[in-house]
Short mmCIF file of C-alpha atoms and ligand atoms in Angstrom, two decimals:
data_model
loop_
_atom_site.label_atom_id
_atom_site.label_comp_id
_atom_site.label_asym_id
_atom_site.label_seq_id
_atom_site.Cartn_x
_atom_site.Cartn_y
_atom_site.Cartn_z
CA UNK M 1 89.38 74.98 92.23
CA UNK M 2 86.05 76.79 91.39
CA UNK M 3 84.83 76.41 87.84
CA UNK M 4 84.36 79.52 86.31
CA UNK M 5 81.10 81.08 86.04
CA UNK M 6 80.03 78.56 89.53
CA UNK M 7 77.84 80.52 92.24
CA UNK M 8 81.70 80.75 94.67
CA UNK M 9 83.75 83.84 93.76
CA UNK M 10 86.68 82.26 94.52
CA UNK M 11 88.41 79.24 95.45
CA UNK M 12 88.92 80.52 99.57
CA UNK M 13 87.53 82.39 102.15
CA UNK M 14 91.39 82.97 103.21
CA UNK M 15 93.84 83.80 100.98
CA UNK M 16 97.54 85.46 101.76
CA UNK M 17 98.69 88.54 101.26
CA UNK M 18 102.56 89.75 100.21
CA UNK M 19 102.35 93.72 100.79
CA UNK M 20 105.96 93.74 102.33
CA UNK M 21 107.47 90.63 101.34
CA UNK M 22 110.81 90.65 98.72
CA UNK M 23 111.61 93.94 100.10
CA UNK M 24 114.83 92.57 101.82
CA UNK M 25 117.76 90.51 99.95
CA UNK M 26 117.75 89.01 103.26
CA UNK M 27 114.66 88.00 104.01
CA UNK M 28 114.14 86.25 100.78
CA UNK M 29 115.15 82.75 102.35
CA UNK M 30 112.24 83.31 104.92
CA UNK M 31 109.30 84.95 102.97
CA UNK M 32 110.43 81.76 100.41
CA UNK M 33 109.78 79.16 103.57
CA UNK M 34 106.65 81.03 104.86
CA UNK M 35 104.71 80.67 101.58
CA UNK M 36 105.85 77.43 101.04
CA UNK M 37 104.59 76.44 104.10
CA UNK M 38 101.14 78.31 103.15
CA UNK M 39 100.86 76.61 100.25
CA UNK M 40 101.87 72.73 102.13
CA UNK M 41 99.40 73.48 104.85
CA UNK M 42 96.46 74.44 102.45
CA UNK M 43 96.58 78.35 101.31
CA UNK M 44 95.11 78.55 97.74
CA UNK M 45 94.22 82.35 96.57
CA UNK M 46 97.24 84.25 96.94
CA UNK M 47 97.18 87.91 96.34
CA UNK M 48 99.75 90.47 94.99
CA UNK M 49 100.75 93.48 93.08
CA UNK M 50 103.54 94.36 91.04
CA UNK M 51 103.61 97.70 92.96
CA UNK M 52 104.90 95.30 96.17
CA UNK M 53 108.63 95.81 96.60
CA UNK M 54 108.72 96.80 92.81
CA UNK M 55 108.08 93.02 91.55
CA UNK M 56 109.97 91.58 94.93
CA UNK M 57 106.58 89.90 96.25
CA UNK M 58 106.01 88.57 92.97
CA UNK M 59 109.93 87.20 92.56
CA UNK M 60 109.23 85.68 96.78
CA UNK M 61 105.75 84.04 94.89
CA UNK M 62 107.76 82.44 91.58
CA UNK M 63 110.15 81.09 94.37
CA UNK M 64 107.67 79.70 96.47
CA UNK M 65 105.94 77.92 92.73
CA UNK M 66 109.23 76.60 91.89
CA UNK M 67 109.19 74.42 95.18
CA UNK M 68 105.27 74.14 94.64
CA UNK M 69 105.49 72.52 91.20
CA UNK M 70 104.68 73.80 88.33
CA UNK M 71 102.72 70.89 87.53
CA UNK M 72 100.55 71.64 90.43
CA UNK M 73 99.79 75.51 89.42
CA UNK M 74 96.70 74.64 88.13
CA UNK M 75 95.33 74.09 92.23
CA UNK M 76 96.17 78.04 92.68
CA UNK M 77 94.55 81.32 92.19
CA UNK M 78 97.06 83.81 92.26
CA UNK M 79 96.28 87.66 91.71
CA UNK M 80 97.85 90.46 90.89
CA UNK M 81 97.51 94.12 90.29
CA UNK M 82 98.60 96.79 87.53
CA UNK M 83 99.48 100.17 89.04
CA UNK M 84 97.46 102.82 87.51
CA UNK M 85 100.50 104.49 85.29
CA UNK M 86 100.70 101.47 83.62
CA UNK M 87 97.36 100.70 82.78
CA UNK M 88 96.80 101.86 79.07
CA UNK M 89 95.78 99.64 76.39
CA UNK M 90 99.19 98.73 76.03
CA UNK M 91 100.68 98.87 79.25
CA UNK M 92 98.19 96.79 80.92
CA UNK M 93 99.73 94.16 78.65
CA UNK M 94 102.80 94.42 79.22
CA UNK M 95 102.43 95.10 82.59
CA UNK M 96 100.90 91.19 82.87
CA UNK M 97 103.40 89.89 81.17
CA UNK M 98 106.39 91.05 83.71
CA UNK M 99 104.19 89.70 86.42
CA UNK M 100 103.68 86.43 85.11
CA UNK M 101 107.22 86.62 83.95
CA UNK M 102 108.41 87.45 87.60
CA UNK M 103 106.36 84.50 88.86
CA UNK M 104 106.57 81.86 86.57
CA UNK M 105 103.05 81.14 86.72
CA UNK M 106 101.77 81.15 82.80
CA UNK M 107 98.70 83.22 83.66
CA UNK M 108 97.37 84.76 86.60
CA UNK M 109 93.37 83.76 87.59
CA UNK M 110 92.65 87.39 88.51
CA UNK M 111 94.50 90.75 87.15
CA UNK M 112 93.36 93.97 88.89
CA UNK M 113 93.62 97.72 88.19
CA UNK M 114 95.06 98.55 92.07
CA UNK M 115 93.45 101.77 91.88
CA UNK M 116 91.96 104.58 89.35
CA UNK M 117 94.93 107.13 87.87
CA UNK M 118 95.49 108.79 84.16
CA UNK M 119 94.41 106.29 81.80
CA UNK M 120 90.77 105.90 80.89
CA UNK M 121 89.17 102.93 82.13
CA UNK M 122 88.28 101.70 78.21
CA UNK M 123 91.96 101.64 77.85
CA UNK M 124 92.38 99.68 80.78
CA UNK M 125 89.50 96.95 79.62
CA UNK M 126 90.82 96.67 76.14
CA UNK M 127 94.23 95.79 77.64
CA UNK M 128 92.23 93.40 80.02
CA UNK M 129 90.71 91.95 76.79
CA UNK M 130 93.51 91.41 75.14
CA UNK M 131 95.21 89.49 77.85
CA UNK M 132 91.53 87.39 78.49
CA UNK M 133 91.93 86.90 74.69
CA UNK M 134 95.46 85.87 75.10
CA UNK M 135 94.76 83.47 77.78
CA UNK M 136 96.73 85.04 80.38
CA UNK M 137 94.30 85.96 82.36
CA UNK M 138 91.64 84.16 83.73
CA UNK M 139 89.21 87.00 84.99
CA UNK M 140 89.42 90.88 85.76
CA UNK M 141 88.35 93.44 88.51
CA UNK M 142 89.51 96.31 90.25
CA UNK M 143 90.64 97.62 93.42
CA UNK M 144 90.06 100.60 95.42
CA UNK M 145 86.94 101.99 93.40
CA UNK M 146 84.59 104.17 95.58
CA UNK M 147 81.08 103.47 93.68
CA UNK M 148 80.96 106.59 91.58
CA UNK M 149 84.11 105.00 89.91
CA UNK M 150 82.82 101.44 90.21
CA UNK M 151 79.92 103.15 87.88
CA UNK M 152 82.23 104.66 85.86
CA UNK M 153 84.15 101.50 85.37
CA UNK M 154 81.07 99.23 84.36
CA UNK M 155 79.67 101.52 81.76
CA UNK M 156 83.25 101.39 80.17
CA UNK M 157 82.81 97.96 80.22
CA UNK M 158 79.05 97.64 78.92
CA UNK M 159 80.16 100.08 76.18
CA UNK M 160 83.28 97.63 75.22
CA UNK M 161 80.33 94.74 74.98
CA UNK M 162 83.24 92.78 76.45
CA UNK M 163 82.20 89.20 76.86
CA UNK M 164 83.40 89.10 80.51
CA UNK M 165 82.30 91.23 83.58
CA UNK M 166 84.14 92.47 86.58
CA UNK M 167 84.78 89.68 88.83
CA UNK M 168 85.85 91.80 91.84
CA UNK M 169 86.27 94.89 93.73
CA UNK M 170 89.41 94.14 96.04
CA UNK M 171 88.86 97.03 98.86
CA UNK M 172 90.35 98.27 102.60
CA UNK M 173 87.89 96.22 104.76
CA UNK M 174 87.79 95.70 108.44
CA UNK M 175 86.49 95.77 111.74
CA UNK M 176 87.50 99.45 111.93
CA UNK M 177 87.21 100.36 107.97
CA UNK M 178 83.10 99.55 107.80
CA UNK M 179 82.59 102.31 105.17
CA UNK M 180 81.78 99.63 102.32
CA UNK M 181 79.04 98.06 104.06
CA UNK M 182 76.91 101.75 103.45
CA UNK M 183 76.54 101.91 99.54
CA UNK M 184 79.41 99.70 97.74
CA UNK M 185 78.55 96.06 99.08
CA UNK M 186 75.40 95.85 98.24
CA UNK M 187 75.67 97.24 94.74
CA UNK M 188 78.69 94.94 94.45
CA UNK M 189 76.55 92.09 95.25
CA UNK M 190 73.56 93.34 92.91
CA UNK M 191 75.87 93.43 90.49
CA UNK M 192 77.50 89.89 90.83
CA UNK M 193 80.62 91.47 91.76
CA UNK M 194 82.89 89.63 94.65
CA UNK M 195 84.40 91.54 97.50
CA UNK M 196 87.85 90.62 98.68
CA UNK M 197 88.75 92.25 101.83
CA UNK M 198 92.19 93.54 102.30
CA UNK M 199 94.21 94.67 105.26
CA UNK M 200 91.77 92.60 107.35
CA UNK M 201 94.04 92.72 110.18
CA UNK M 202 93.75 96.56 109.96
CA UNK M 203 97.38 96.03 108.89
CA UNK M 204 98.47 94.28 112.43
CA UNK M 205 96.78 96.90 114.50
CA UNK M 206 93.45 94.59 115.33
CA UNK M 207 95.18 91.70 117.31
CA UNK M 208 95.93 93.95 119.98
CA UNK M 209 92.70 95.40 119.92
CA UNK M 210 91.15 94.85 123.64
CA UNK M 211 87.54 93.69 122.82
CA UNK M 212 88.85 91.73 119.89
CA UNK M 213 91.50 90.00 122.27
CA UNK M 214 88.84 89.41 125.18
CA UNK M 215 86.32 87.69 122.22
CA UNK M 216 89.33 86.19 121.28
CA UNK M 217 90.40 84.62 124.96
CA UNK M 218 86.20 83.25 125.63
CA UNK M 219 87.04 81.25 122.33
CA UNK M 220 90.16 80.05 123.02
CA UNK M 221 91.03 81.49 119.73
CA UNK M 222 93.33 84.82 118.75
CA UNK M 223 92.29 88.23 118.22
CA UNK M 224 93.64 87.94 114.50
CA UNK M 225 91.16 84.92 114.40
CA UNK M 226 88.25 86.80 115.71
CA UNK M 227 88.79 90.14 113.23
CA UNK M 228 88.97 87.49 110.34
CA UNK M 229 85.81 85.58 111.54
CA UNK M 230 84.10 89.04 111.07
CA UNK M 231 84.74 89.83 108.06
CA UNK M 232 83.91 86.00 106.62
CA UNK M 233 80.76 86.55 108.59
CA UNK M 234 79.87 87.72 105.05
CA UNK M 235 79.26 84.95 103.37
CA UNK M 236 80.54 86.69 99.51
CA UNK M 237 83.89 87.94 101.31
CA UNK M 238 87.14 86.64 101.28
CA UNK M 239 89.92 87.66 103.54
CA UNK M 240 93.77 88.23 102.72
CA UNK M 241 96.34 88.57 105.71
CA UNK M 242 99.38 88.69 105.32
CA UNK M 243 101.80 87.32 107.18
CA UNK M 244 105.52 85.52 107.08
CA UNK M 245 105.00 83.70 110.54
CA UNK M 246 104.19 80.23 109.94
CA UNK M 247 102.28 80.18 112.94
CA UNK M 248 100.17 83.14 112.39
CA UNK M 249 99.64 81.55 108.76
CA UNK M 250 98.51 79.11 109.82
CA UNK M 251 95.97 80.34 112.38
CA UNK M 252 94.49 83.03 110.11
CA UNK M 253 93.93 80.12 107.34
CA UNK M 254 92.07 78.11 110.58
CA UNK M 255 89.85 80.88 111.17
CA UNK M 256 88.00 80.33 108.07
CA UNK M 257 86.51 77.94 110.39
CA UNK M 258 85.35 80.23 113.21
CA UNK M 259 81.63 81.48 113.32
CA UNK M 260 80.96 84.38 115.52
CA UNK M 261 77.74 84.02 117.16
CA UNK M 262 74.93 86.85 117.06
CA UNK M 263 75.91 88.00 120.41
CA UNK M 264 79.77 88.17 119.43
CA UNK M 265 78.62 90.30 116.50
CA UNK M 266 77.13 92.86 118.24
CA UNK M 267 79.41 93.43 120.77
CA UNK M 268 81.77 93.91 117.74
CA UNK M 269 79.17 96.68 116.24
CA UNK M 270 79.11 98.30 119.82
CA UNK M 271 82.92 98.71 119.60
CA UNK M 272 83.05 99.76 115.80
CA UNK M 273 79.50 101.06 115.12
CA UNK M 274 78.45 100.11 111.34
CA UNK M 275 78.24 102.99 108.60
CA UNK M 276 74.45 104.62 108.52
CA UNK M 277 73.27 105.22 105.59
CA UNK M 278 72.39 108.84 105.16
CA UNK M 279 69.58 107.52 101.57
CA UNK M 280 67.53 104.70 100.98
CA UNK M 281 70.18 102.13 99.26
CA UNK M 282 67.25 101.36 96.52
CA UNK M 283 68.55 105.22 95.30
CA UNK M 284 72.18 103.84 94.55
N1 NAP S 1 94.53 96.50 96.86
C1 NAP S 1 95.17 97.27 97.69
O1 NAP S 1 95.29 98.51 97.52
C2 NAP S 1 95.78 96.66 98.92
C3 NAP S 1 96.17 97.48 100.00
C4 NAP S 1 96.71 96.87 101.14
C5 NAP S 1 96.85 95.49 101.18
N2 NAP S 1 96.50 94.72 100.10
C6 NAP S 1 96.67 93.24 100.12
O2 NAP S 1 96.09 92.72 101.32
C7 NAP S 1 97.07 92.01 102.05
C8 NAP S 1 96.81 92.09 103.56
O3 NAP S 1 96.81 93.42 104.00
P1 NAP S 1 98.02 94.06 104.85
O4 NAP S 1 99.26 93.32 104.59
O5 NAP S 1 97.96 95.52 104.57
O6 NAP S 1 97.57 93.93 106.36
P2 NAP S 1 96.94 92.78 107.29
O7 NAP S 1 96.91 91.48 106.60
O8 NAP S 1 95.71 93.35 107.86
O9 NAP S 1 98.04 92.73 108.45
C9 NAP S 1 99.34 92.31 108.21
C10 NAP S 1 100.16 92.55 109.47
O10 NAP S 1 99.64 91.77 110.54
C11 NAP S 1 100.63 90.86 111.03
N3 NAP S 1 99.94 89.58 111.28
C12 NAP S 1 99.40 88.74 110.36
N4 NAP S 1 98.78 87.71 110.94
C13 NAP S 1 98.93 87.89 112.27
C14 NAP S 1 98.52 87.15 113.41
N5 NAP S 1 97.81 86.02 113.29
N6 NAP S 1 98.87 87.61 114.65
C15 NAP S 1 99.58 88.76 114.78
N7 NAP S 1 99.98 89.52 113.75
C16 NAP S 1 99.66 89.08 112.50
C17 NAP S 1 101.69 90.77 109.94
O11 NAP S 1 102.97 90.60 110.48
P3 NAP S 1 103.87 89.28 110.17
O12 NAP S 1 104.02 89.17 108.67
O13 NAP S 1 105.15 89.59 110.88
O14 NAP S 1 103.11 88.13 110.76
C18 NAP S 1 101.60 92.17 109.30
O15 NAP S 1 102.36 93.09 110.05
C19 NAP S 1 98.38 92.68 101.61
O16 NAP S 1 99.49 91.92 101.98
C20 NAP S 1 98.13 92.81 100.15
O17 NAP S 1 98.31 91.56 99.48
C21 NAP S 1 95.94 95.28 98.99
#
């Protein structure tokens, strides 16, 4: 596990996400065994919301602890989200405490506004405080923020003089979804603030991708492998598929492993051209 405050945002390059899981009564037995299985075979940073199947992902998580050991829960980073309606002063709170609540975990190591809505961001951070205070969560960030609200967001915070900073802007991020790498990422990273990628399987649609499957096949490897490699090729990114296929699980958590080659990469950039930027990025 990475100390606090150390130079590695988090404790992965590969995490796994639970968009979709505990949506079915009947799938619960399955989604249960998958992240089990994540968690035997190595999968630290797990990532979810309690906007996913209304709490369900987060009930499929506290199941998969339970077999885990809650002696061991200190070896996992486990995020979560507050939906924007909730994320007053006080609801933020309470919020929190249904998720931990729903997974049995005592505090989560990252808590996350999943996107801007209503409440004011200083009501937001003063619930965030509360629940750093409170030592139920270990860090805060956001999700979703363009930079104009990223901006936003970090005067609220400088204004709050909150001891803590943002720890991380969790944001759409993909071969196909490049749009970050124009303005946000590097202000991100002047700002010390960690980019998690999500959906970077463009939400299933990349494996079947034909360049990505031909890289893929020269390898030996998967397309799923080779649309993960790319985004790690960042060196301050993490990844979070999600998946409920032990197999796939596994192979997505084995291509933290996998280092495109300069060659690889620009084939890749022929087939999804980077964002241009239309200013000099010194003006952001
Ligand atoms: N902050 C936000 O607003 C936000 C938005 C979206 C997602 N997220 C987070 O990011 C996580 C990942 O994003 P995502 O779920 O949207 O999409 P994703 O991880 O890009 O793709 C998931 C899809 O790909 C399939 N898949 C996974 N690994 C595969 C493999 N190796 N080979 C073939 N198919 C594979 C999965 O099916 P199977 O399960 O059947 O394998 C699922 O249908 C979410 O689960 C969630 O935790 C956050």
């Amino acid at each position: 596990m990475t100390a606090p405050g150390s130079s590695t945002p988090f404790p992965a390059r590969i995490g796994l996400g639970t968009w979709e899981m505990g949506v079915s009564a009947a799938q619960r037995s399955r989604e249960i065994a998958a992240l089990t299985h994540a968690l035997d075979i190595g999968y630290r940073l797990l990532d979810t919301a309690e906007m996913y199947a209304d709490g369900g992902a987060e009930r499929i998580i506290g199941g998969a602890l339970q077999a885990f050991g809650a002696a061991r829960r200190a070896q996992l980073y486990i995020v979560s989200k507050v939906l924007p309606g909730n994320a007053s002063r006080r609801g933020s709170v309470r919020a929190c405490e249904a998720s931990i609540d729903r997974m049995g975990c005592d505090y989560l190591d990252l808590y996350l506004l999943h996107w801007p809505g209503r409440h004011a961001f200083t009501e937001t951070l003063r619930g965030f405080e509360q629940l750093l205070r409170r030592g139920l969560i270990r860090r805060f960030g956001v999700s979703n923020l363009d930079i104009d609200e990223l901006q936003d967001w970090l005067r609220a915070q400088n204004s709050l003089g909150l001891a803590a900073t943002t720890h991380c802007n969790q944001l759409y991020y993909c071969t196909e979804v490049r749009g970050i790498e124009f303005q946000l990422l590097p202000y991100q990273r002047a700002h010390a603030i960690a980019t998690m990628a999500y959906s970077p399987l463009g939400r299933g649609a990349l494996v079947r991708h034909p360049l990505l499957v031909q890289l893929g096949r020269e390898r030996g490897v998967s397309a799923a492998q080779i649309a993960l490699a790319w985004c790690l090729r960042e060196p301050d990114v993490v990844a979070i598929p999600k998946s409920v296929v032990p197999a796939r699980i596994e192979e997505n958590l084995a291509a933290a492993q996998l280092r495109l080659d300069p060659a690889e990469l620009a084939r890749i950039d022929q087939a999804f051209p980077p964002p241009r930027a239309k200013r000099p990025l010194e003006m952001v």
